[in-house]
Amino acid sequence: MSSFRCPLGLRAKKPWHVCPDEYDGSPFIKPKKFEMRKSPKHHTVPGGKAALGFVAVALAHAGFASAATTVNAAQDFTVRRNTGTATVEGGLHAKQSATNSTDRYLMLRFDSSIFGAGVTAVTFHITANPDTVTQFQGTYDYRIYGIPDLTANDELAAESGYDPNSGAVFDNSADMVDDTKLTLLGDVTGVNAGDTINFSNSNLLSFLQADTNGVATLVFTRVTNGGNSTFLDRNSASPPNLVIEAIPEPGSAALLGLSCLLILRRRR
């Protein structure tokens, strides 16, 4: 009788192979005890070790990639020359006129507690009103300043109680502010109705990284004469904001990557 492998997957504990269904009662061959073949229990990630390695590398890169955070203005003001008041006048008005009596500039306050050395880039956004009839009546140029830490005007307590004429950033010069007490961040030119200003440079980044009191205040002035130019305020659908790019702390990124790898290993 020739030996063969049992089609049921049974295996005898002898050199020959006998299947119970094939046993014909021959006295020369006695059926032995059979054992079922069992497949080893294991779980694999698709792609095996190569996939696991790829996931590890991807997690490492993702952990240290820059993450964007948007911070909307916490307060915004329209400051009008020679009135001693800062008000919200149905929008943010920045104006420069020949008579000076209707000149206005903007002050925008942001929570800067999340700024730090990990910040790699910052972009300031503010959107011009699309109404060309009464709200934005031309093409204008603007200048952006920052109020350094530890000045009184960096703590804007309330819109109704702020007096710009008694502060350190308001004067009767052409651009309406005392340049010696502010940090010049840069200029924006050729703004039209409906435009969104995307302002970003190393001056803005350095200014925000140097902040220590948790308050970042930008002063936004117009440097060309003309009619009205109004911007959408913090209560609008497109409020002024800062978009911050930051790299997570190495410890946090490492812990995140390690946790994901442990989960994958546990499932194997």
mmCIF file with all atom_site columns, N, CA and C in Angstrom, residues 50-64 257 261:
data_model
loop_
_atom_site.group_PDB
_atom_site.id
_atom_site.type_symbol
_atom_site.label_atom_id
_atom_site.label_alt_id
_atom_site.label_comp_id
_atom_site.label_asym_id
_atom_site.label_entity_id
_atom_site.label_seq_id
_atom_site.pdbx_PDB_ins_code
_atom_site.Cartn_x
_atom_site.Cartn_y
_atom_site.Cartn_z
_atom_site.occupancy
_atom_site.B_iso_or_equiv
_atom_site.pdbx_formal_charge
_atom_site.auth_seq_id
_atom_site.auth_comp_id
_atom_site.auth_asym_id
_atom_site.auth_atom_id
_atom_site.pdbx_PDB_model_num
ATOM 1  N N  . ALA A 1 50  ? 7.906 46.023 5.958  1.00 0.00 ? 50  ALA A N  1
ATOM 2  C CA . ALA A 1 50  ? 8.156 47.197 5.113  1.00 0.00 ? 50  ALA A CA 1
ATOM 3  C C  . ALA A 1 50  ? 7.107 48.261 5.355  1.00 0.00 ? 50  ALA A C  1
ATOM 4  N N  . ALA A 1 51  ? 5.834 47.819 5.478  1.00 0.00 ? 51  ALA A N  1
ATOM 5  C CA . ALA A 1 51  ? 4.761 48.786 5.722  1.00 0.00 ? 51  ALA A CA 1
ATOM 6  C C  . ALA A 1 51  ? 4.920 49.429 7.080  1.00 0.00 ? 51  ALA A C  1
ATOM 7  N N  . LEU A 1 52  ? 5.314 48.621 8.086  1.00 0.00 ? 52  LEU A N  1
ATOM 8  C CA . LEU A 1 52  ? 5.500 49.164 9.428  1.00 0.00 ? 52  LEU A CA 1
ATOM 9  C C  . LEU A 1 52  ? 6.595 50.217 9.436  1.00 0.00 ? 52  LEU A C  1
ATOM 10 N N  . GLY A 1 53  ? 7.674 49.926 8.702  1.00 0.00 ? 53  GLY A N  1
ATOM 11 C CA . GLY A 1 53  ? 8.742 50.908 8.624  1.00 0.00 ? 53  GLY A CA 1
ATOM 12 C C  . GLY A 1 53  ? 8.305 52.177 7.939  1.00 0.00 ? 53  GLY A C  1
ATOM 13 N N  . PHE A 1 54  ? 7.511 52.026 6.884  1.00 0.00 ? 54  PHE A N  1
ATOM 14 C CA . PHE A 1 54  ? 7.005 53.203 6.167  1.00 0.00 ? 54  PHE A CA 1
ATOM 15 C C  . PHE A 1 54  ? 6.131 54.049 7.073  1.00 0.00 ? 54  PHE A C  1
ATOM 16 N N  . VAL A 1 55  ? 5.257 53.382 7.850  1.00 0.00 ? 55  VAL A N  1
ATOM 17 C CA . VAL A 1 55  ? 4.387 54.117 8.778  1.00 0.00 ? 55  VAL A CA 1
ATOM 18 C C  . VAL A 1 55  ? 5.216 54.865 9.807  1.00 0.00 ? 55  VAL A C  1
ATOM 19 N N  . ALA A 1 56  ? 6.290 54.218 10.289 1.00 0.00 ? 56  ALA A N  1
ATOM 20 C CA . ALA A 1 56  ? 7.136 54.872 11.286 1.00 0.00 ? 56  ALA A CA 1
ATOM 21 C C  . ALA A 1 56  ? 7.773 56.134 10.732 1.00 0.00 ? 56  ALA A C  1
ATOM 22 N N  . VAL A 1 57  ? 8.293 56.038 9.502  1.00 0.00 ? 57  VAL A N  1
ATOM 23 C CA . VAL A 1 57  ? 8.910 57.215 8.876  1.00 0.00 ? 57  VAL A CA 1
ATOM 24 C C  . VAL A 1 57  ? 7.886 58.307 8.648  1.00 0.00 ? 57  VAL A C  1
ATOM 25 N N  . ALA A 1 58  ? 6.682 57.917 8.180  1.00 0.00 ? 58  ALA A N  1
ATOM 26 C CA . ALA A 1 58  ? 5.629 58.909 7.933  1.00 0.00 ? 58  ALA A CA 1
ATOM 27 C C  . ALA A 1 58  ? 5.235 59.611 9.212  1.00 0.00 ? 58  ALA A C  1
ATOM 28 N N  . LEU A 1 59  ? 5.128 58.847 10.309 1.00 0.00 ? 59  LEU A N  1
ATOM 29 C CA . LEU A 1 59  ? 4.767 59.457 11.587 1.00 0.00 ? 59  LEU A CA 1
ATOM 30 C C  . LEU A 1 59  ? 5.851 60.421 12.050 1.00 0.00 ? 59  LEU A C  1
ATOM 31 N N  . ALA A 1 60  ? 7.098 60.035 11.836 1.00 0.00 ? 60  ALA A N  1
ATOM 32 C CA . ALA A 1 60  ? 8.186 60.912 12.270 1.00 0.00 ? 60  ALA A CA 1
ATOM 33 C C  . ALA A 1 60  ? 8.139 62.237 11.544 1.00 0.00 ? 60  ALA A C  1
ATOM 34 N N  . HIS A 1 61  ? 7.916 62.192 10.224 1.00 0.00 ? 61  HIS A N  1
ATOM 35 C CA . HIS A 1 61  ? 7.843 63.434 9.455  1.00 0.00 ? 61  HIS A CA 1
ATOM 36 C C  . HIS A 1 61  ? 6.605 64.227 9.818  1.00 0.00 ? 61  HIS A C  1
ATOM 37 N N  . ALA A 1 62  ? 5.479 63.550 10.004 1.00 0.00 ? 62  ALA A N  1
ATOM 38 C CA . ALA A 1 62  ? 4.239 64.251 10.337 1.00 0.00 ? 62  ALA A CA 1
ATOM 39 C C  . ALA A 1 62  ? 4.341 64.913 11.690 1.00 0.00 ? 62  ALA A C  1
ATOM 40 N N  . GLY A 1 63  ? 5.050 64.275 12.620 1.00 0.00 ? 63  GLY A N  1
ATOM 41 C CA . GLY A 1 63  ? 5.141 64.825 13.965 1.00 0.00 ? 63  GLY A CA 1
ATOM 42 C C  . GLY A 1 63  ? 5.870 66.144 14.010 1.00 0.00 ? 63  GLY A C  1
ATOM 43 N N  . PHE A 1 64  ? 6.803 66.348 13.081 1.00 0.00 ? 64  PHE A N  1
ATOM 44 C CA . PHE A 1 64  ? 7.590 67.568 13.104 1.00 0.00 ? 64  PHE A CA 1
ATOM 45 C C  . PHE A 1 64  ? 7.176 68.553 12.022 1.00 0.00 ? 64  PHE A C  1
ATOM 46 N N  . GLY A 1 257 ? 4.453 59.756 18.000 1.00 0.00 ? 257 GLY A N  1
ATOM 47 C CA . GLY A 1 257 ? 4.936 58.725 17.094 1.00 0.00 ? 257 GLY A CA 1
ATOM 48 C C  . GLY A 1 257 ? 5.133 57.396 17.796 1.00 0.00 ? 257 GLY A C  1
ATOM 49 N N  . LEU A 1 261 ? 3.293 53.691 17.042 1.00 0.00 ? 261 LEU A N  1
ATOM 50 C CA . LEU A 1 261 ? 4.063 52.492 16.742 1.00 0.00 ? 261 LEU A CA 1
ATOM 51 C C  . LEU A 1 261 ? 3.726 51.360 17.700 1.00 0.00 ? 261 LEU A C  1
#
